[in-house]
mmCIF file of C-alpha atoms in Angstrom:
data_model
loop_
_atom_site.group_PDB
_atom_site.id
_atom_site.type_symbol
_atom_site.label_atom_id
_atom_site.label_comp_id
_atom_site.label_asym_id
_atom_site.label_seq_id
_atom_site.Cartn_x
_atom_site.Cartn_y
_atom_site.Cartn_z
ATOM 1 C CA GLY A 21 133.280 202.881 104.269
ATOM 2 C CA LYS A 22 135.163 202.962 100.956
ATOM 3 C CA THR A 23 132.003 202.221 98.947
ATOM 4 C CA ALA A 24 130.118 204.993 100.740
ATOM 5 C CA ALA A 25 133.016 207.392 100.065
ATOM 6 C CA PHE A 26 132.441 207.252 96.304
ATOM 7 C CA SER A 27 128.731 206.308 96.278
ATOM 8 C CA LEU A 28 127.332 209.272 98.229
ATOM 9 C CA PRO A 29 128.947 212.004 96.059
ATOM 10 C CA THR A 30 128.033 210.021 92.924
ATOM 11 C CA LEU A 31 124.382 209.745 93.987
ATOM 12 C CA ALA A 32 124.296 213.481 94.753
ATOM 13 C CA ARG A 33 125.321 214.287 91.148
ATOM 14 C CA LEU A 34 122.712 212.096 89.404
ATOM 15 C CA HIS A 35 119.829 213.564 87.418
ATOM 16 C CA LEU A 36 117.242 210.915 88.249
ATOM 17 C CA LYS A 37 114.623 212.195 85.814
ATOM 18 C CA THR A 38 116.800 211.214 82.828
ATOM 19 C CA ARG A 39 117.522 207.479 82.641
ATOM 20 C CA HIS A 40 120.949 207.675 81.014
ATOM 21 C CA VAL A 41 124.163 206.091 82.338
ATOM 22 C CA GLN A 42 125.716 208.897 84.406
ATOM 23 C CA ALA A 43 128.128 206.906 86.608
ATOM 24 C CA MET A 44 130.193 203.766 86.107
ATOM 25 C CA VAL A 45 132.049 201.677 88.700
ATOM 26 C CA LEU A 46 134.562 199.079 87.468
ATOM 27 C CA CYS A 47 135.401 196.189 89.829
ATOM 28 C CA PRO A 48 137.698 193.157 89.459
ATOM 29 C CA THR A 49 135.141 190.433 90.339
ATOM 30 C CA ARG A 50 131.457 189.587 90.133
ATOM 31 C CA GLU A 51 131.234 189.379 93.917
ATOM 32 C CA LEU A 52 132.580 192.891 94.429
ATOM 33 C CA CYS A 53 130.192 194.190 91.731
ATOM 34 C CA THR A 54 127.267 192.634 93.607
ATOM 35 C CA GLN A 55 128.385 194.088 96.944
ATOM 36 C CA VAL A 56 129.008 197.581 95.521
ATOM 37 C CA ALA A 57 125.651 197.624 93.688
ATOM 38 C CA ARG A 58 123.872 196.493 96.876
ATOM 39 C CA GLU A 59 125.480 199.315 98.867
ATOM 40 C CA ILE A 60 124.663 201.938 96.210
ATOM 41 C CA ARG A 61 121.019 200.827 96.205
ATOM 42 C CA LYS A 62 120.950 200.903 100.014
ATOM 43 C CA LEU A 63 122.522 204.365 100.208
ATOM 44 C CA GLY A 64 120.232 205.581 97.403
ATOM 45 C CA ARG A 65 116.982 204.168 98.781
ATOM 46 C CA ARG A 66 115.628 207.716 99.128
ATOM 47 C CA CYS A 67 116.513 208.566 95.510
ATOM 48 C CA PRO A 68 113.208 208.123 93.631
ATOM 49 C CA GLY A 69 113.485 205.881 90.569
ATOM 50 C CA LEU A 70 117.200 205.089 91.012
ATOM 51 C CA GLN A 71 118.242 202.354 88.561
ATOM 52 C CA VAL A 72 121.491 200.419 89.111
ATOM 53 C CA VAL A 73 122.572 197.548 86.834
ATOM 54 C CA ILE A 74 125.356 194.979 87.296
ATOM 55 C CA LEU A 75 127.284 194.144 84.115
ATOM 56 C CA SER A 76 129.527 191.202 85.033
ATOM 57 C CA GLY A 77 130.695 188.074 83.276
ATOM 58 C CA GLY A 78 129.442 184.610 84.153
ATOM 59 C CA THR A 79 125.811 185.800 84.173
ATOM 60 C CA PRO A 80 123.297 185.838 81.280
ATOM 61 C CA ILE A 81 123.653 188.893 79.073
ATOM 62 C CA GLY A 82 119.934 189.048 78.143
ATOM 63 C CA PRO A 83 118.649 190.676 81.362
ATOM 64 C CA GLN A 84 121.572 193.159 81.216
ATOM 65 C CA LEU A 85 120.611 194.166 77.659
ATOM 66 C CA GLY A 86 116.988 194.587 78.761
ATOM 67 C CA ALA A 87 117.929 196.807 81.713
ATOM 68 C CA LEU A 88 120.198 199.006 79.556
ATOM 69 C CA GLU A 89 117.487 199.356 76.924
ATOM 70 C CA LYS A 90 114.992 200.609 79.547
ATOM 71 C CA GLY A 91 117.595 203.039 80.898
ATOM 72 C CA VAL A 92 119.769 203.074 84.040
ATOM 73 C CA HIS A 93 121.617 205.706 86.065
ATOM 74 C CA VAL A 94 124.566 203.690 87.434
ATOM 75 C CA VAL A 95 126.524 200.801 85.912
ATOM 76 C CA VAL A 96 128.628 198.529 88.147
ATOM 77 C CA GLY A 97 130.638 196.025 86.141
ATOM 78 C CA THR A 98 133.734 194.001 85.427
ATOM 79 C CA PRO A 99 135.978 195.359 82.629
ATOM 80 C CA GLY A 100 135.452 192.414 80.279
ATOM 81 C CA ARG A 101 131.654 192.516 80.295
ATOM 82 C CA VAL A 102 131.501 196.339 80.192
ATOM 83 C CA LEU A 103 133.770 196.312 77.130
ATOM 84 C CA ASP A 104 131.544 193.619 75.581
ATOM 85 C CA HIS A 105 128.497 195.908 75.936
ATOM 86 C CA LEU A 106 130.431 198.849 74.483
ATOM 87 C CA THR A 107 131.427 196.726 71.477
ATOM 88 C CA ARG A 108 127.807 195.591 70.979
ATOM 89 C CA GLY A 109 126.608 199.183 71.200
ATOM 90 C CA SER A 110 124.259 198.338 74.083
ATOM 91 C CA LEU A 111 126.124 200.645 76.526
ATOM 92 C CA ASP A 112 126.360 204.379 75.889
ATOM 93 C CA LEU A 113 128.833 206.322 78.044
ATOM 94 C CA SER A 114 128.225 209.748 76.487
ATOM 95 C CA SER A 115 126.368 210.998 79.597
ATOM 96 C CA VAL A 116 128.825 209.597 82.138
ATOM 97 C CA ARG A 117 130.056 212.182 84.632
ATOM 98 C CA THR A 118 131.758 209.883 87.167
ATOM 99 C CA VAL A 119 133.999 206.842 86.641
ATOM 100 C CA VAL A 120 135.240 204.849 89.643
ATOM 101 C CA LEU A 121 137.994 202.221 89.385
ATOM 102 C CA ASP A 122 137.511 200.139 92.535
ATOM 103 C CA GLU A 123 140.491 197.951 93.548
ATOM 104 C CA ALA A 124 142.376 199.196 90.477
ATOM 105 C CA ASP A 125 145.568 197.365 91.471
ATOM 106 C CA ARG A 126 143.672 194.095 91.599
ATOM 107 C CA MET A 127 142.210 194.683 88.119
ATOM 108 C CA LEU A 128 145.714 195.304 86.758
ATOM 109 C CA GLU A 129 147.002 192.119 88.452
ATOM 110 C CA MET A 130 144.197 190.165 86.766
ATOM 111 C CA GLY A 131 145.227 191.418 83.318
ATOM 112 C CA PHE A 132 142.457 193.976 82.754
ATOM 113 C CA GLN A 133 144.730 196.929 81.891
ATOM 114 C CA GLU A 134 143.996 196.914 78.139
ATOM 115 C CA ASP A 135 140.224 196.571 78.720
ATOM 116 C CA MET A 136 140.256 199.368 81.308
ATOM 117 C CA GLU A 137 142.106 201.719 78.966
ATOM 118 C CA LYS A 138 139.694 201.003 76.095
ATOM 119 C CA ILE A 139 136.741 201.748 78.392
ATOM 120 C CA LEU A 140 138.242 204.983 79.717
ATOM 121 C CA LYS A 141 138.913 206.182 76.168
ATOM 122 C CA ARG A 142 135.200 205.678 75.349
ATOM 123 C CA ALA A 143 134.064 207.794 78.330
ATOM 124 C CA PRO A 144 133.716 211.598 77.975
ATOM 125 C CA LYS A 145 136.864 213.592 78.726
ATOM 126 C CA ASP A 146 134.848 216.002 80.874
ATOM 127 C CA ARG A 147 134.291 213.609 83.786
ATOM 128 C CA GLN A 148 135.533 212.848 87.270
ATOM 129 C CA THR A 149 137.765 209.779 87.516
ATOM 130 C CA VAL A 150 138.172 208.250 90.981
ATOM 131 C CA LEU A 151 140.771 205.538 91.481
ATOM 132 C CA PHE A 152 140.923 203.305 94.585
ATOM 133 C CA SER A 153 143.986 201.112 95.109
ATOM 134 C CA ALA A 154 145.412 199.266 98.109
ATOM 135 C CA THR A 155 148.920 199.654 96.668
ATOM 136 C CA PHE A 156 150.511 202.310 94.430
ATOM 137 C CA PRO A 157 152.785 200.554 91.913
ATOM 138 C CA LYS A 158 154.206 202.234 88.773
ATOM 139 C CA THR A 159 151.304 200.915 86.679
ATOM 140 C CA ILE A 160 148.773 202.714 88.885
ATOM 141 C CA GLU A 161 150.864 205.883 88.864
ATOM 142 C CA LEU A 162 151.009 205.773 85.052
ATOM 143 C CA MET A 163 147.261 205.166 84.745
ATOM 144 C CA SER A 164 146.585 208.087 87.084
ATOM 145 C CA ARG A 165 148.834 210.350 85.006
ATOM 146 C CA ASN A 166 147.138 209.333 81.741
ATOM 147 C CA TYR A 167 143.495 209.418 82.816
ATOM 148 C CA GLN A 168 143.276 211.855 85.718
ATOM 149 C CA HIS A 169 143.840 215.619 85.550
ATOM 150 C CA ASN A 170 145.021 217.684 88.526
ATOM 151 C CA ALA A 171 144.500 214.558 90.625
ATOM 152 C CA LEU A 172 144.428 214.821 94.402
ATOM 153 C CA ARG A 173 146.134 211.814 95.994
ATOM 154 C CA ILE A 174 144.725 210.772 99.363
ATOM 155 C CA THR A 175 146.523 208.124 101.418
ATOM 156 C CA VAL A 176 144.774 206.472 104.340
ATOM 157 C CA ALA A 177 147.434 204.748 106.415
ATOM 158 C CA ALA A 178 147.670 203.213 109.862
ATOM 159 C CA GLU A 179 150.576 202.383 112.138
ATOM 160 C CA THR A 180 149.676 198.715 111.866
ATOM 161 C CA ARG A 181 148.094 197.106 108.823
ATOM 162 C CA THR A 182 146.068 194.509 110.694
ATOM 163 C CA VAL A 183 143.559 195.338 113.378
ATOM 164 C CA GLU A 184 144.878 195.125 116.936
ATOM 165 C CA SER A 185 141.672 193.398 118.047
ATOM 166 C CA ILE A 186 142.561 190.355 115.889
ATOM 167 C CA ARG A 187 144.487 187.609 117.706
ATOM 168 C CA GLN A 188 146.867 186.119 115.115
ATOM 169 C CA VAL A 189 148.387 182.674 115.689
ATOM 170 C CA VAL A 190 150.511 180.438 113.426
ATOM 171 C CA TYR A 191 151.112 176.674 113.580
ATOM 172 C CA GLU A 192 153.721 174.674 111.689
ATOM 173 C CA ALA A 193 152.230 171.577 110.025
ATOM 174 C CA VAL A 194 153.541 169.093 107.474
ATOM 175 C CA PRO A 195 151.327 168.962 104.340
ATOM 176 C CA GLU A 196 149.976 165.444 104.966
ATOM 177 C CA GLU A 197 148.746 166.409 108.460
ATOM 178 C CA ARG A 198 147.313 169.797 107.498
ATOM 179 C CA PHE A 199 143.666 168.721 107.254
ATOM 180 C CA LYS A 200 143.730 167.014 110.634
ATOM 181 C CA ALA A 201 145.323 170.189 112.034
ATOM 182 C CA LEU A 202 142.419 172.195 110.570
ATOM 183 C CA LEU A 203 139.885 169.980 112.356
ATOM 184 C CA TRP A 204 141.811 170.464 115.610
ATOM 185 C CA ILE A 205 141.885 174.268 115.128
ATOM 186 C CA LEU A 206 138.110 174.343 114.548
ATOM 187 C CA GLU A 207 137.549 172.171 117.622
ATOM 188 C CA GLN A 208 139.721 174.437 119.775
ATOM 189 C CA ASN A 209 138.209 177.717 118.540
ATOM 190 C CA GLN A 210 134.559 176.607 118.251
ATOM 191 C CA PRO A 211 133.594 179.305 115.720
ATOM 192 C CA GLU A 212 129.979 180.024 114.945
ATOM 193 C CA THR A 213 131.178 181.174 111.502
ATOM 194 C CA ALA A 214 134.607 180.896 109.870
ATOM 195 C CA ILE A 215 136.297 181.333 106.491
ATOM 196 C CA VAL A 216 139.060 178.889 105.529
ATOM 197 C CA PHE A 217 141.275 180.343 102.784
ATOM 198 C CA CYS A 218 143.064 178.158 100.231
ATOM 199 C CA ASN A 219 145.290 179.200 97.325
ATOM 200 C CA PHE A 220 143.780 176.902 94.703
ATOM 201 C CA LYS A 221 140.347 175.677 93.596
ATOM 202 C CA THR A 222 141.436 172.031 93.992
ATOM 203 C CA SER A 223 142.325 172.673 97.658
ATOM 204 C CA VAL A 224 138.956 174.383 98.247
ATOM 205 C CA VAL A 225 137.023 171.418 96.825
ATOM 206 C CA GLU A 226 139.115 168.886 98.768
ATOM 207 C CA VAL A 227 138.917 170.723 102.120
ATOM 208 C CA ALA A 228 135.182 171.463 101.845
ATOM 209 C CA LYS A 229 134.430 167.817 101.019
ATOM 210 C CA GLY A 230 136.598 166.686 103.928
ATOM 211 C CA LEU A 231 134.724 168.966 106.339
ATOM 212 C CA VAL A 232 131.312 167.810 105.093
ATOM 213 C CA ASP A 233 132.430 164.164 105.388
ATOM 214 C CA ALA A 234 133.493 164.971 108.966
ATOM 215 C CA GLY A 235 129.950 166.174 109.706
ATOM 216 C CA VAL A 236 130.797 169.888 109.645
ATOM 217 C CA SER A 237 128.430 172.341 107.948
ATOM 218 C CA ALA A 238 130.652 173.693 105.150
ATOM 219 C CA GLY A 239 130.406 175.240 101.679
ATOM 220 C CA ALA A 240 132.910 175.862 98.861
ATOM 221 C CA LEU A 241 133.451 179.120 96.963
ATOM 222 C CA HIS A 242 135.828 179.327 93.995
ATOM 223 C CA GLY A 243 136.122 181.061 90.635
ATOM 224 C CA ASP A 244 134.737 178.184 88.538
ATOM 225 C CA LEU A 245 131.285 178.288 90.179
ATOM 226 C CA GLU A 246 128.397 179.784 88.216
ATOM 227 C CA GLN A 247 126.967 183.003 89.665
ATOM 228 C CA PHE A 248 123.769 181.222 90.792
ATOM 229 C CA ASP A 249 125.824 178.725 92.832
ATOM 230 C CA ARG A 250 128.005 181.498 94.304
ATOM 231 C CA ASP A 251 124.926 183.456 95.392
ATOM 232 C CA ARG A 252 123.400 180.315 96.890
ATOM 233 C CA VAL A 253 126.531 179.439 98.909
ATOM 234 C CA MET A 254 126.976 183.020 100.129
ATOM 235 C CA ALA A 255 123.296 183.348 101.110
ATOM 236 C CA LYS A 256 123.583 180.166 103.186
ATOM 237 C CA PHE A 257 126.791 181.395 104.809
ATOM 238 C CA ARG A 258 125.398 184.840 105.672
ATOM 239 C CA ASN A 259 122.240 183.149 106.956
ATOM 240 C CA HIS A 260 124.332 180.827 109.164
ATOM 241 C CA SER A 261 122.878 177.786 107.377
ATOM 242 C CA VAL A 262 126.488 177.009 106.473
ATOM 243 C CA ARG A 263 128.983 177.465 109.296
ATOM 244 C CA ILE A 264 132.349 177.181 107.517
ATOM 245 C CA LEU A 265 133.112 178.745 104.117
ATOM 246 C CA VAL A 266 136.137 177.374 102.241
ATOM 247 C CA ALA A 267 137.237 179.869 99.585
ATOM 248 C CA THR A 268 139.922 181.113 97.222
ATOM 249 C CA ASP A 269 140.985 184.769 97.269
ATOM 250 C CA VAL A 270 139.440 185.599 93.877
ATOM 251 C CA ALA A 271 136.061 184.251 94.987
ATOM 252 C CA ALA A 272 136.220 185.896 98.394
ATOM 253 C CA ARG A 273 137.261 189.330 97.112
ATOM 254 C CA GLY A 274 134.717 191.886 98.242
ATOM 255 C CA ILE A 275 132.819 189.537 100.555
ATOM 256 C CA ASP A 276 131.517 191.297 103.635
ATOM 257 C CA VAL A 277 130.158 189.095 106.427
ATOM 258 C CA GLU A 278 128.999 190.462 109.771
ATOM 259 C CA ASN A 279 130.479 189.087 113.014
ATOM 260 C CA LEU A 280 132.890 186.587 111.462
ATOM 261 C CA ASP A 281 134.510 184.688 114.342
ATOM 262 C CA LEU A 282 137.533 183.101 112.722
ATOM 263 C CA VAL A 283 139.750 183.208 109.613
ATOM 264 C CA VAL A 284 141.988 180.215 108.875
ATOM 265 C CA ASN A 285 144.798 180.370 106.327
ATOM 266 C CA TYR A 286 144.896 176.703 105.312
ATOM 267 C CA GLU A 287 147.618 177.745 102.871
ATOM 268 C CA LEU A 288 149.694 180.913 103.265
ATOM 269 C CA PRO A 289 149.179 183.392 100.420
ATOM 270 C CA ALA A 290 152.089 184.311 98.140
ATOM 271 C CA GLN A 291 151.826 188.062 98.860
ATOM 272 C CA PRO A 292 151.778 189.581 102.376
ATOM 273 C CA GLU A 293 149.080 192.109 101.383
ATOM 274 C CA VAL A 294 146.743 189.187 100.599
ATOM 275 C CA TYR A 295 147.293 187.920 104.156
ATOM 276 C CA VAL A 296 146.172 191.330 105.481
ATOM 277 C CA HIS A 297 143.044 191.229 103.283
ATOM 278 C CA ARG A 298 142.220 187.723 104.513
ATOM 279 C CA VAL A 299 142.572 188.286 108.251
ATOM 280 C CA GLY A 300 140.813 191.651 107.943
ATOM 281 C CA ARG A 301 137.551 189.756 107.374
ATOM 282 C CA THR A 302 137.340 189.171 111.128
ATOM 283 C CA GLY A 303 137.554 191.674 114.000
ATOM 284 C CA ARG A 304 135.406 194.287 112.240
ATOM 285 C CA ALA A 305 133.397 197.134 113.754
ATOM 286 C CA GLY A 306 135.130 196.894 117.136
ATOM 287 C CA GLN A 307 134.556 193.130 117.504
ATOM 288 C CA LYS A 308 137.260 190.721 118.680
ATOM 289 C CA GLY A 309 138.633 188.524 115.885
ATOM 290 C CA ARG A 310 140.812 185.440 115.521
ATOM 291 C CA ALA A 311 143.111 184.453 112.651
ATOM 292 C CA VAL A 312 144.999 181.144 112.545
ATOM 293 C CA SER A 313 147.517 180.207 109.849
ATOM 294 C CA LEU A 314 149.157 176.919 108.926
ATOM 295 C CA PHE A 315 152.624 176.906 107.365
ATOM 296 C CA SER A 316 155.351 174.453 106.414
ATOM 297 C CA SER A 317 158.996 174.752 107.460
ATOM 298 C CA ARG A 318 159.889 176.030 103.966
ATOM 299 C CA GLU A 319 157.440 178.928 104.363
ATOM 300 C CA ARG A 320 159.210 180.646 107.267
ATOM 301 C CA PRO A 321 160.503 183.433 104.960
ATOM 302 C CA LYS A 322 156.860 184.105 103.984
ATOM 303 C CA LEU A 323 155.980 184.598 107.653
ATOM 304 C CA GLN A 324 158.813 187.103 108.056
ATOM 305 C CA LEU A 325 157.592 189.086 105.035
ATOM 306 C CA ILE A 326 154.049 189.088 106.455
ATOM 307 C CA GLU A 327 155.294 190.364 109.826
ATOM 308 C CA GLN A 328 157.327 193.124 108.162
ATOM 309 C CA TYR A 329 154.472 194.200 105.898
ATOM 310 C CA ALA A 330 151.703 193.984 108.505
ATOM 311 C CA LYS A 331 153.915 195.430 111.265
ATOM 312 C CA VAL A 332 152.803 192.698 113.627
ATOM 313 C CA LYS A 333 154.437 189.856 115.568
ATOM 314 C CA LEU A 334 152.633 186.587 114.836
ATOM 315 C CA GLN A 335 152.221 184.299 117.831
ATOM 316 C CA ALA A 336 153.828 180.918 117.021
ATOM 317 C CA LYS A 337 152.338 177.904 118.801
ATOM 318 C CA GLU A 338 152.871 174.143 118.588
ATOM 319 C CA LEU A 339 150.218 171.696 117.447
ATOM 320 C CA PRO A 340 149.682 168.515 119.448
ATOM 321 C CA SER A 341 151.044 165.358 117.817
ATOM 322 C CA MET A 342 148.711 164.774 114.873
ATOM 323 C CA ARG A 343 149.726 161.103 114.690
ATOM 324 C CA GLN A 344 148.477 160.489 118.204
ATOM 325 C CA LEU A 345 145.135 162.219 117.537
ATOM 326 C CA ASP A 346 142.392 159.759 116.616
ATOM 327 C CA LEU A 347 140.615 161.183 113.533
ATOM 328 C CA ASP A 348 137.193 159.697 114.344
ATOM 329 C CA GLY A 349 137.353 160.923 117.934
ATOM 330 C CA LEU A 350 138.485 164.365 116.766
ATOM 331 C CA GLN A 351 135.548 164.589 114.330
ATOM 332 C CA ASP A 352 133.061 163.546 117.029
ATOM 333 C CA ARG A 353 134.398 166.133 119.486
ATOM 334 C CA LEU A 354 134.388 168.815 116.786
ATOM 335 C CA GLN A 355 130.729 168.164 115.888
ATOM 336 C CA LYS A 356 129.751 168.204 119.571
ATOM 337 C CA ARG A 357 131.617 171.437 120.335
ATOM 338 C CA LEU A 358 130.309 173.258 117.245
ATOM 339 C CA ASP A 359 126.771 172.180 118.125
ATOM 340 C CA GLU A 360 127.274 173.552 121.661
ATOM 341 C CA VAL A 361 128.101 176.974 120.194
ATOM 342 C CA VAL A 362 124.626 177.345 118.679
ATOM 343 C CA GLU A 363 122.756 175.438 121.385
ATOM 344 C CA GLY A 364 119.960 177.639 122.664
ATOM 345 C CA ALA A 365 120.121 179.753 119.512
ATOM 346 C CA ALA A 366 118.152 179.001 116.396
ATOM 347 C CA GLN A 367 119.950 176.761 113.907
ATOM 348 C CA MET A 368 118.997 178.219 110.561
ATOM 349 C CA ARG A 369 118.042 176.821 107.170
ATOM 350 C CA THR A 370 117.641 178.799 103.967
ATOM 351 C CA LEU A 371 114.700 179.039 101.557
ATOM 352 C CA MET A 372 114.907 180.372 97.998
ATOM 353 C CA ILE A 373 111.941 182.321 96.566
ATOM 354 C CA SER A 374 111.468 182.778 92.816
ATOM 355 C CA ALA A 375 110.978 186.562 92.921
ATOM 356 C CA GLY A 376 113.368 189.429 93.538
ATOM 357 C CA ARG A 377 114.120 193.105 93.172
ATOM 358 C CA LYS A 378 112.981 193.215 89.515
ATOM 359 C CA ASP A 379 109.631 191.769 90.665
ATOM 360 C CA LYS A 380 109.300 194.579 93.273
ATOM 361 C CA MET A 381 109.915 192.096 96.096
ATOM 362 C CA ARG A 382 111.046 193.662 99.392
ATOM 363 C CA PRO A 383 112.278 192.087 102.667
ATOM 364 C CA GLY A 384 109.121 193.329 104.414
ATOM 365 C CA ASP A 385 106.947 191.378 101.960
ATOM 366 C CA ILE A 386 108.667 188.084 102.851
ATOM 367 C CA LEU A 387 108.705 188.877 106.568
ATOM 368 C CA GLY A 388 105.004 189.725 106.441
ATOM 369 C CA ALA A 389 104.133 186.481 104.654
ATOM 370 C CA LEU A 390 105.966 184.461 107.323
ATOM 371 C CA THR A 391 104.813 186.329 110.434
ATOM 372 C CA GLY A 392 101.301 187.360 109.328
ATOM 373 C CA GLU A 393 98.105 185.390 109.834
ATOM 374 C CA ALA A 394 98.907 182.915 107.045
ATOM 375 C CA GLY A 395 102.431 182.130 108.252
ATOM 376 C CA GLY A 396 102.051 182.621 111.986
ATOM 377 C CA LEU A 397 105.783 182.483 112.741
ATOM 378 C CA ALA A 398 107.475 184.562 115.418
ATOM 379 C CA GLY A 399 109.829 187.310 114.250
ATOM 380 C CA ALA A 400 112.636 185.660 116.255
ATOM 381 C CA ASP A 401 112.389 182.600 113.980
ATOM 382 C CA ILE A 402 113.244 184.637 110.878
ATOM 383 C CA GLY A 403 116.887 185.343 110.017
ATOM 384 C CA LYS A 404 118.561 187.334 107.283
ATOM 385 C CA ILE A 405 116.590 188.144 104.121
ATOM 386 C CA GLU A 406 118.488 188.804 100.870
ATOM 387 C CA ILE A 407 116.852 190.217 97.742
ATOM 388 C CA HIS A 408 118.586 189.595 94.396
ATOM 389 C CA ASP A 409 117.377 190.589 90.921
ATOM 390 C CA ARG A 410 115.079 187.605 90.312
ATOM 391 C CA LEU A 411 115.528 185.534 93.475
ATOM 392 C CA SER A 412 115.284 186.052 97.226
ATOM 393 C CA TYR A 413 116.719 184.086 100.143
ATOM 394 C CA VAL A 414 115.357 183.908 103.687
ATOM 395 C CA ALA A 415 116.740 182.083 106.722
ATOM 396 C CA VAL A 416 114.289 180.431 109.110
ATOM 397 C CA ALA A 417 114.888 178.515 112.327
ATOM 398 C CA GLU A 418 115.344 174.758 111.865
ATOM 399 C CA ARG A 419 112.492 174.014 114.258
ATOM 400 C CA VAL A 420 109.930 175.856 112.100
ATOM 401 C CA PHE A 421 111.462 175.097 108.707
ATOM 402 C CA GLU A 422 108.740 172.728 107.441
ATOM 403 C CA LYS A 423 105.973 175.083 108.598
ATOM 404 C CA ALA A 424 107.650 178.053 106.869
ATOM 405 C CA LEU A 425 108.120 176.076 103.641
ATOM 406 C CA TRP A 426 104.474 174.915 103.663
ATOM 407 C CA SER A 427 103.048 178.371 104.388
ATOM 408 C CA LEU A 428 105.115 180.093 101.648
ATOM 409 C CA ARG A 429 104.301 177.397 99.078
ATOM 410 C CA ASN A 430 100.594 177.400 99.868
ATOM 411 C CA GLY A 431 100.155 181.093 100.553
ATOM 412 C CA ARG A 432 100.928 184.279 98.685
ATOM 413 C CA ILE A 433 103.724 186.814 98.965
ATOM 414 C CA LYS A 434 102.654 190.330 98.025
ATOM 415 C CA GLY A 435 99.473 188.858 96.540
ATOM 416 C CA ARG A 436 101.219 186.410 94.217
ATOM 417 C CA LYS A 437 102.157 182.720 94.195
ATOM 418 C CA CYS A 438 105.907 182.094 94.222
ATOM 419 C CA LYS A 439 108.005 178.984 93.750
ATOM 420 C CA VAL A 440 109.772 178.230 97.038
ATOM 421 C CA ASP A 441 112.536 175.639 97.506
ATOM 422 C CA PRO A 442 114.966 174.680 100.257
ATOM 423 C CA VAL A 443 118.566 175.689 99.453
ATOM 424 C CA ARG A 444 120.671 172.526 99.599
#
């Protein structure tokens, strides 16, 4: 909803016949840039010739330079990389009419204030500046005063800060028994998809490895991953090829996953607003959601702050004795119960195709190649299709995976041969 709120008016103001940068959206992370750009393209699919480019760090700069040279209408980027392009002279903001600072408070927290101010000073004074922030600290107020004129402040507030449809439960666990407690929580809740949040990259790596070793389909997402690996993990998770995503907050910022069953706080966040962001990933669009948090006895004050901030009473429950739980037996039961959740439904695997949006690849092209005469698959065997700049991902049912791989490798998509590989 927030992305549409600034994207639709921005799209309405574009002069599509002139390929100059007319709008710029600054975001704190690569993932949020990708999500915002995807939504702008989706909302602007009836805008002929619309060109949107992502300028974010951690990705090769060459394709970005090429896109800017050809001309684009909308730039979506992180402050560091946008400033890099301005310094190089590859980005010209002289035609910009709209600047959006998305999650401005988060960008300030991450130390981007100086970069943001340098960028805003390079943009024309005669522009609209739109600032979105979950909180309104003094730094945001000062930035608004300096870079907005006659600003209208709109506050969207609710009586409670977490959705009432989310069942929120907390369990006390000593650190050395936390992982076993996580396995028990997953066994009890039997999620088809879940995100497990950790505070640190080391915890993410350790927990994801532990889950995989326990036979659970899991993937890790943290800030040190290259963009290619992040895209691959997220495509598998959205395609339900990976059931459990273990992630840090920085990596998970901006992630939007449909019908997420469960959020687990393996470690409580330091700030209560981060807790609200985490649990808000489930229970969306009127669906029922579940959020389970683990805490140590020393973290009780954190729980009180969360309850005060979120205006909610967390349901405290007791774990069974972890010492009496047999780890091997717990893992076996967990695998069996998770398998039962998807029994009767297609278990999916993901394929990666070496062509994307820049190659004029569309979801219908991939679907047609799989379900047409050459592929012969049923539409029900095809899952989510994601188109990136130079790559595409498609989920297919496990039972027809080899057939789908063979037909795509030996056939043509949109009249061309493409490299096709399983995503591991």
